[in-house]
Tab-separated table of C-alpha atoms in Angstrom:
chain	number	residue	atom	x	y	z
A	1	MET	CA	0.000	0.000	0.000
A	2	MET	CA	1.102	3.554	-0.668
A	3	ALA	CA	0.497	4.533	2.951
A	4	SER	CA	3.208	2.151	4.134
A	5	ASN	CA	5.648	3.533	1.559
A	6	PHE	CA	5.276	7.200	2.437
A	7	ILE	CA	8.247	7.724	4.737
A	8	ASP	CA	8.799	11.316	5.841
A	9	TYR	CA	11.027	10.743	8.899
A	10	VAL	CA	14.228	8.712	9.243
A	11	LYS	CA	17.124	8.708	11.688
A	12	ILE	CA	20.493	7.723	10.261
A	13	ASN	CA	24.138	7.611	11.297
A	14	VAL	CA	26.517	9.449	8.965
A	15	ARG	CA	30.318	9.583	9.019
A	16	SER	CA	32.750	11.468	6.844
A	17	GLY	CA	36.019	9.860	5.771
A	18	HIS	CA	39.307	10.093	7.656
A	19	GLY	CA	42.118	11.989	5.995
A	20	GLY	CA	45.064	9.982	4.723
A	21	SER	CA	48.422	10.218	6.500
A	22	GLY	CA	51.291	12.167	5.046
A	23	SER	CA	54.333	10.182	3.958
A	24	SER	CA	57.710	10.332	5.693
A	25	HIS	CA	59.860	9.268	2.767
A	26	PHE	CA	63.300	10.081	1.418
A	27	ARG	CA	64.439	9.978	-2.155
A	28	ARG	CA	66.660	6.946	-2.676
A	29	GLU	CA	68.084	6.523	-6.173
A	30	LYS	CA	71.348	5.355	-7.603
A	31	HIS	CA	73.844	8.188	-8.033
A	32	VAL	CA	71.619	10.526	-5.964
A	33	PRO	CA	73.147	10.578	-2.506
A	34	LYS	CA	71.134	12.242	0.205
A	35	GLY	CA	68.170	12.807	-2.059
A	36	GLY	CA	66.206	14.529	0.677
A	37	PRO	CA	62.605	14.230	1.875
A	38	ASP	CA	59.963	13.633	-0.798
A	39	GLY	CA	56.966	12.332	1.150
A	40	GLY	CA	53.586	13.264	-0.392
A	41	ASP	CA	50.487	14.549	1.359
A	42	GLY	CA	47.596	12.346	2.371
A	43	GLY	CA	44.262	12.573	0.549
A	44	ARG	CA	41.209	14.289	2.009
A	45	GLY	CA	38.512	12.074	3.491
A	46	GLY	CA	35.178	11.933	1.693
A	47	HIS	CA	32.409	14.392	2.547
A	48	VAL	CA	28.836	13.417	3.397
A	49	VAL	CA	26.736	15.361	0.896
A	50	LEU	CA	22.981	15.858	0.598
A	51	ARG	CA	21.731	16.246	-2.971
A	52	GLY	CA	18.205	17.278	-3.935
A	53	ASN	CA	16.450	14.951	-6.370
A	54	SER	CA	13.046	15.920	-7.744
A	55	GLN	CA	12.388	12.273	-8.688
A	56	HIS	CA	12.289	11.244	-5.028
A	57	TRP	CA	9.000	11.852	-3.238
A	58	THR	CA	9.678	10.127	0.089
A	59	LEU	CA	12.576	9.008	2.302
A	60	LEU	CA	11.705	5.354	1.765
A	61	HIS	CA	15.085	4.596	0.152
A	62	LEU	CA	16.796	5.560	3.430
A	63	LYS	CA	14.502	3.634	5.775
A	64	TYR	CA	16.711	0.523	5.851
A	65	GLN	CA	20.046	2.284	5.304
A	66	LYS	CA	20.839	3.369	8.844
A	67	HIS	CA	24.600	3.879	8.418
A	68	ILE	CA	26.111	5.928	5.609
A	69	PHE	CA	29.903	6.321	5.609
A	70	ALA	CA	32.138	8.220	3.214
A	71	LYS	CA	35.434	6.644	2.136
A	72	ASP	CA	38.756	7.434	3.832
A	73	GLY	CA	41.529	9.282	2.034
A	74	LYS	CA	44.658	7.363	1.007
A	75	GLY	CA	48.074	7.995	2.492
A	76	GLY	CA	50.766	9.942	0.648
A	77	GLU	CA	53.689	8.216	-1.051
A	78	GLY	CA	57.292	8.895	-1.924
A	79	GLY	CA	58.118	10.984	-4.912
A	80	ARG	CA	55.787	13.686	-3.589
A	81	ARG	CA	52.802	11.644	-4.705
A	82	SER	CA	49.637	12.704	-2.907
A	83	GLY	CA	47.143	10.120	-1.745
A	84	LEU	CA	43.758	9.783	-3.423
A	85	GLN	CA	40.832	11.666	-1.947
A	86	GLY	CA	38.165	9.574	-0.282
A	87	GLU	CA	34.939	9.105	-2.247
A	88	ASP	CA	32.088	11.338	-1.047
A	89	ALA	CA	28.913	9.739	0.282
A	90	ILE	CA	26.050	11.273	-1.723
A	91	ILE	CA	22.633	11.071	-0.051
A	92	GLU	CA	19.862	11.871	-2.520
A	93	VAL	CA	16.780	13.304	-0.842
A	94	PRO	CA	13.418	14.678	-2.016
A	95	LEU	CA	12.969	18.420	-2.236
A	96	GLY	CA	11.806	19.846	1.071
A	97	THR	CA	14.065	17.677	3.248
A	98	ILE	CA	15.526	19.185	6.400
A	99	VAL	CA	18.250	17.749	8.628
A	100	LYS	CA	18.027	18.067	12.406
A	101	ASP	CA	20.213	17.271	15.377
A	102	PRO	CA	18.232	14.546	17.217
A	103	GLU	CA	19.402	15.792	20.619
A	104	THR	CA	18.749	19.530	20.302
A	105	GLY	CA	16.289	19.706	17.411
A	106	GLU	CA	18.551	22.273	15.710
A	107	VAL	CA	18.124	22.474	11.937
A	108	LEU	CA	21.497	21.704	10.365
A	109	ALA	CA	20.628	21.892	6.679
A	110	GLU	CA	17.781	21.869	4.182
A	111	VAL	CA	17.439	21.021	0.518
A	112	THR	CA	14.767	22.715	-1.600
A	113	LYS	CA	16.091	22.617	-5.195
A	114	HIS	CA	16.891	19.881	-7.694
A	115	ASP	CA	20.622	19.021	-7.789
A	116	GLU	CA	21.278	21.382	-4.852
A	117	GLU	CA	24.163	19.993	-2.801
A	118	VAL	CA	24.817	20.625	0.875
A	119	ILE	CA	27.902	19.291	2.652
A	120	LEU	CA	26.553	17.810	5.858
A	121	LEU	CA	29.881	16.548	7.241
A	122	LYS	CA	33.302	17.492	5.919
A	123	GLY	CA	35.927	14.827	5.413
A	124	GLY	CA	39.117	14.968	7.472
A	125	ARG	CA	42.050	16.822	5.949
A	126	GLY	CA	44.959	14.800	4.669
A	127	GLY	CA	48.219	14.999	6.609
A	128	LEU	CA	51.239	16.815	5.195
A	129	GLY	CA	54.188	14.771	3.999
A	130	ASN	CA	57.686	15.334	5.378
A	131	THR	CA	58.673	17.373	2.324
A	132	ASN	CA	56.606	20.234	3.777
A	133	PHE	CA	58.749	20.406	6.904
A	134	LYS	CA	62.240	20.692	5.462
A	135	SER	CA	64.070	23.937	6.087
A	136	SER	CA	67.598	25.280	6.176
A	137	THR	CA	67.913	24.114	9.759
A	138	ASN	CA	66.000	20.860	9.349
A	139	GLN	CA	66.964	19.363	6.005
A	140	ALA	CA	65.932	15.796	6.790
A	141	PRO	CA	62.636	15.744	8.748
A	142	HIS	CA	61.686	12.205	9.674
A	143	TYR	CA	58.067	12.988	10.535
A	144	ALA	CA	54.820	13.675	8.705
A	145	GLN	CA	51.332	14.623	9.784
A	146	PRO	CA	48.619	12.038	10.380
A	147	GLY	CA	45.296	12.639	8.645
A	148	GLU	CA	42.404	14.274	10.474
A	149	ILE	CA	39.661	12.065	11.851
A	150	GLY	CA	36.307	12.312	10.054
A	151	GLU	CA	33.121	13.459	11.783
A	152	ASP	CA	30.501	11.008	13.025
A	153	MET	CA	26.957	11.781	14.157
A	154	TRP	CA	23.320	10.712	14.116
A	155	VAL	CA	20.929	12.984	12.236
A	156	VAL	CA	17.197	13.099	11.642
A	157	LEU	CA	15.893	13.674	8.118
A	158	GLU	CA	12.406	15.132	7.880
A	159	LEU	CA	10.449	15.691	4.697
A	160	LYS	CA	8.169	18.709	4.490
A	161	VAL	CA	6.116	18.595	1.320
A	162	LEU	CA	6.853	21.495	-1.020
A	163	ALA	CA	3.608	22.886	-2.434
A	164	ASP	CA	2.203	26.302	-3.248
A	165	VAL	CA	-1.220	25.582	-1.780
A	166	GLY	CA	-1.966	23.356	1.201
A	167	LEU	CA	-5.490	22.061	1.832
A	168	VAL	CA	-6.539	22.277	5.469
A	169	GLY	CA	-9.733	20.747	6.791
A	170	PHE	CA	-11.422	18.100	8.872
A	171	PRO	CA	-11.781	14.570	7.499
A	172	ASN	CA	-14.503	14.334	4.835
A	173	ALA	CA	-14.322	18.069	4.089
A	174	GLY	CA	-13.814	17.261	0.400
A	175	LYS	CA	-10.072	17.920	0.099
A	176	SER	CA	-9.234	14.770	-1.870
A	177	THR	CA	-12.178	15.296	-4.203
A	178	LEU	CA	-11.138	18.895	-4.852
A	179	LEU	CA	-7.552	17.826	-5.593
A	180	SER	CA	-8.737	15.124	-7.978
A	181	VAL	CA	-10.888	17.494	-10.070
A	182	MET	CA	-8.378	20.385	-10.110
A	183	SER	CA	-5.334	18.277	-10.991
A	184	ALA	CA	-4.327	14.920	-12.409
A	185	ALA	CA	-3.788	13.489	-8.921
A	186	THR	CA	-5.798	10.371	-8.046
A	187	PRO	CA	-6.082	10.250	-4.234
A	188	GLU	CA	-8.204	7.589	-2.591
A	189	ILE	CA	-11.674	8.964	-1.928
A	190	ALA	CA	-14.344	7.443	0.304
A	191	ASP	CA	-17.036	8.562	2.722
A	192	TYR	CA	-15.275	7.777	5.979
A	193	PRO	CA	-12.749	9.628	8.167
A	194	PHE	CA	-9.037	9.565	7.382
A	195	THR	CA	-9.345	8.281	3.840
A	196	THR	CA	-6.184	10.287	3.174
A	197	LEU	CA	-3.343	8.781	5.176
A	198	THR	CA	-0.466	10.485	3.345
A	199	PRO	CA	-0.026	13.904	1.708
A	200	ASN	CA	-1.014	13.890	-1.961
A	201	LEU	CA	0.450	16.344	-4.470
A	202	GLY	CA	-1.239	17.548	-7.632
A	203	VAL	CA	-0.178	19.989	-10.330
A	204	VAL	CA	-3.032	22.390	-11.089
A	205	ALA	CA	-2.965	23.664	-14.671
A	206	TYR	CA	-3.724	27.367	-15.132
A	207	ARG	CA	-4.043	29.733	-18.064
A	208	ASN	CA	-1.207	30.280	-20.565
A	209	PHE	CA	0.540	27.041	-19.584
A	210	LYS	CA	1.082	28.228	-16.017
A	211	SER	CA	0.608	25.891	-13.083
A	212	PHE	CA	0.950	25.572	-9.326
A	213	ILE	CA	1.224	22.672	-6.884
A	214	MET	CA	-1.541	21.789	-4.442
A	215	ALA	CA	-1.128	19.387	-1.508
A	216	ASP	CA	-3.900	17.443	0.190
A	217	ILE	CA	-2.808	17.142	3.832
A	218	PRO	CA	-4.419	14.366	5.954
A	219	GLY	CA	-7.451	15.616	7.835
A	220	ILE	CA	-6.955	17.551	11.048
A	221	ILE	CA	-9.071	16.797	14.103
A	222	GLU	CA	-9.502	18.899	17.198
A	223	GLY	CA	-6.504	18.195	19.425
A	224	ALA	CA	-4.208	17.269	16.540
A	225	ALA	CA	-1.470	19.581	17.839
A	226	GLU	CA	-1.451	17.550	21.074
A	227	GLY	CA	-1.008	14.298	19.210
A	228	LYS	CA	-4.575	13.156	18.534
A	229	GLY	CA	-5.493	11.599	15.219
A	230	LEU	CA	-3.187	11.827	12.216
A	231	GLY	CA	-2.710	15.582	12.247
A	232	THR	CA	0.297	15.799	14.548
A	233	ARG	CA	2.424	13.759	12.126
A	234	PHE	CA	1.457	15.694	9.026
A	235	LEU	CA	1.029	19.256	10.307
A	236	ARG	CA	4.672	19.918	9.479
A	237	HIS	CA	3.892	19.536	5.781
A	238	ILE	CA	1.756	22.688	5.982
A	239	GLU	CA	4.785	24.764	7.043
A	240	ARG	CA	6.181	24.905	3.490
A	241	ASN	CA	2.941	25.967	1.747
A	242	SER	CA	2.619	29.539	0.505
A	243	ILE	CA	-1.185	29.569	0.829
A	244	LEU	CA	-3.434	27.671	3.208
A	245	LEU	CA	-6.776	26.818	1.604
A	246	PHE	CA	-9.254	26.003	4.371
A	247	LEU	CA	-12.033	23.668	3.285
A	248	VAL	CA	-15.246	23.661	5.324
A	249	PRO	CA	-18.299	21.758	4.006
A	250	ALA	CA	-21.601	23.610	3.661
A	251	SER	CA	-23.291	20.939	5.771
A	252	VAL	CA	-21.726	22.027	9.090
A	253	GLU	CA	-23.697	23.993	11.682
A	254	ASN	CA	-21.354	26.980	11.885
A	255	ILE	CA	-18.772	27.812	9.205
A	256	GLU	CA	-16.836	30.300	11.356
A	257	GLU	CA	-16.620	27.924	14.322
A	258	GLU	CA	-15.183	25.135	12.148
A	259	TYR	CA	-12.678	27.562	10.620
A	260	LEU	CA	-11.533	28.866	14.021
A	261	ILE	CA	-11.046	25.328	15.356
A	262	LEU	CA	-8.780	24.532	12.411
A	263	LEU	CA	-6.956	27.823	12.865
A	264	ASN	CA	-6.427	27.103	16.555
A	265	GLU	CA	-4.840	23.716	15.786
A	266	LEU	CA	-2.362	25.420	13.466
A	267	LYS	CA	-1.637	28.047	16.110
A	268	GLN	CA	-1.021	25.388	18.788
A	269	TYR	CA	1.392	23.562	16.482
A	270	ASN	CA	3.248	26.610	15.138
A	271	PRO	CA	1.991	30.207	15.529
A	272	ALA	CA	4.070	31.243	12.499
A	273	LEU	CA	1.565	29.398	10.294
A	274	LEU	CA	-0.910	32.203	10.953
A	275	ASP	CA	1.329	34.568	8.973
A	276	LYS	CA	0.514	32.744	5.743
A	277	GLU	CA	-2.119	33.789	3.221
A	278	ARG	CA	-5.435	32.086	3.973
A	279	ILE	CA	-8.452	31.448	1.779
A	280	LEU	CA	-11.715	29.780	2.805
A	281	ALA	CA	-13.529	27.490	0.388
A	282	VAL	CA	-16.980	26.325	1.426
A	283	SER	CA	-17.303	22.940	-0.242
A	284	LYS	CA	-20.251	20.681	-1.103
A	285	MET	CA	-22.444	23.621	-2.131
A	286	ASP	CA	-24.439	21.180	-4.272
A	287	LEU	CA	-26.102	20.131	-0.988
A	288	VAL	CA	-27.479	23.645	-0.474
A	289	GLU	CA	-31.051	23.716	-1.758
A	290	SER	CA	-32.214	27.266	-1.009
A	291	ASP	CA	-31.034	30.850	-1.340
A	292	GLU	CA	-31.749	31.368	2.364
A	293	HIS	CA	-29.313	28.616	3.297
A	294	ARG	CA	-26.723	30.114	0.952
A	295	GLU	CA	-27.111	33.568	2.519
A	296	ARG	CA	-26.845	32.068	6.012
A	297	ILE	CA	-23.557	30.423	5.046
A	298	ILE	CA	-22.139	33.688	3.698
A	299	LYS	CA	-23.065	35.535	6.900
A	300	GLN	CA	-21.131	32.952	8.947
A	301	ILE	CA	-17.864	33.582	7.098
A	302	PRO	CA	-15.364	35.725	9.116
A	303	GLU	CA	-14.875	39.279	7.919
A	304	ASN	CA	-11.875	40.171	5.732
A	305	LEU	CA	-11.312	36.487	4.903
A	306	PRO	CA	-11.237	35.788	1.141
A	307	TYR	CA	-13.722	33.047	0.398
A	308	ILE	CA	-15.384	31.178	-2.429
A	309	LEU	CA	-18.317	28.771	-2.608
A	310	ILE	CA	-17.581	25.599	-4.563
A	311	SER	CA	-18.881	22.187	-5.491
A	312	SER	CA	-16.215	19.759	-6.650
A	313	VAL	CA	-18.792	17.206	-7.762
A	314	MET	CA	-20.731	19.719	-9.883
A	315	GLN	CA	-17.556	21.563	-11.004
A	316	GLN	CA	-18.948	24.845	-9.669
A	317	GLY	CA	-16.718	27.739	-8.606
A	318	LEU	CA	-13.484	25.932	-9.508
A	319	VAL	CA	-12.396	28.371	-12.228
A	320	GLU	CA	-12.950	31.269	-9.820
A	321	LEU	CA	-11.025	29.365	-7.140
A	322	LYS	CA	-8.045	28.897	-9.492
A	323	ASP	CA	-8.106	32.605	-10.308
A	324	LEU	CA	-8.173	33.534	-6.624
A	325	LEU	CA	-5.357	31.138	-5.744
A	326	TRP	CA	-3.178	32.292	-8.640
A	327	THR	CA	-3.701	35.983	-7.838
A	328	THR	CA	-2.932	35.385	-4.174
A	329	LEU	CA	0.232	33.462	-5.049
A	330	GLN	CA	1.512	36.441	-7.021
A	331	ASN	CA	0.962	38.880	-4.160
A	332	ALA	CA	3.196	39.477	-1.173
A	333	GLN	CA	2.750	37.751	2.167
A	334	PRO	CA	0.084	39.269	4.425
A	335	PRO	CA	1.076	41.686	7.213
A	336	VAL	CA	1.880	40.274	10.614
A	337	GLU	CA	-0.951	42.361	12.104
A	338	LYS	CA	-3.460	40.042	10.457
A	339	ALA	CA	-2.026	37.039	12.283
A	340	THR	CA	-1.943	38.983	15.566
A	341	GLU	CA	-5.633	39.841	15.282
A	342	ASP	CA	-6.518	36.192	14.687
A	343	VAL	CA	-4.494	35.080	17.716
A	344	GLU	CA	-6.321	37.615	19.883
A	345	GLN	CA	-9.669	36.434	18.532
A	346	LEU	CA	-8.802	32.808	19.235
A	347	GLU	CA	-7.736	33.633	22.781
A	348	SER	CA	-10.930	35.604	23.480
A	349	ASP	CA	-13.061	32.759	22.112
A	350	SER	CA	-11.347	30.260	24.404
A	351	GLU	CA	-11.993	32.319	27.546
């Protein structure tokens, strides 16, 4: 099953290569008395390098590869021959991968572009051969430097899905259906909670051959930030989205209340998420049978929140939704004051 193959968290041990030792060697040839020191330098140890690969979508290929070591550098030789450099250990990762220290949680590196390379651990330097130490007062040094020891550590790799638009909503809000009709993605769709167990990405085609990426994040439930349901595992994928598209079905009792609950879960997980652009889409409008019901829904929508009424099944409002998303993507990020006002509103509602 795809759910078992979506790996977005692995812990691995990485080690860069040791540097090769310098050579303590003297030139010894026929008819060349006292040839002098000619020991070569040792080769550098291999680096541990992260490389972005747009063809990788998960960290599955690293799940069973817990130890990744770069090669050691070779020692120097006589005749001032330097040792070979150790081969680098290249770790290919999907775009959106971050590396953390498992003890402190500090972010050590991140990869967001195809073929981008980040040196995670540097290989040890090769030692200098004895030819580097000769001088007028020391014409026959009998010593050379040893190579530096490589670095060794455990790291955590986390994948945060890179998408322009992230869908946020409770289970059965219609996120998977919306993604399937707006893109070529084929997520599993059914009428029961947590149909979506992994983030799904879809490329949404727009006018003049333009496009943007939309991600269907597994449904959030109240208390997700505290570890309930599936939300706590997948909330981190929302951090990389430029726009958060909140989906609330027209069948709920109170649109604003549902929206504020979702907003509160994001705030509990990471308050910085409230700085992102937000759009509300009221889904399943095909279930609304009267103009009075439609007007009641519109009145429940929070002020100053861009919204649109859609029906994925009936293909209603989707062109307008694409236009709104594209226009919002082109604009700058919203002011911090907007996020501050929402935090204050959430806190007053909870009192």
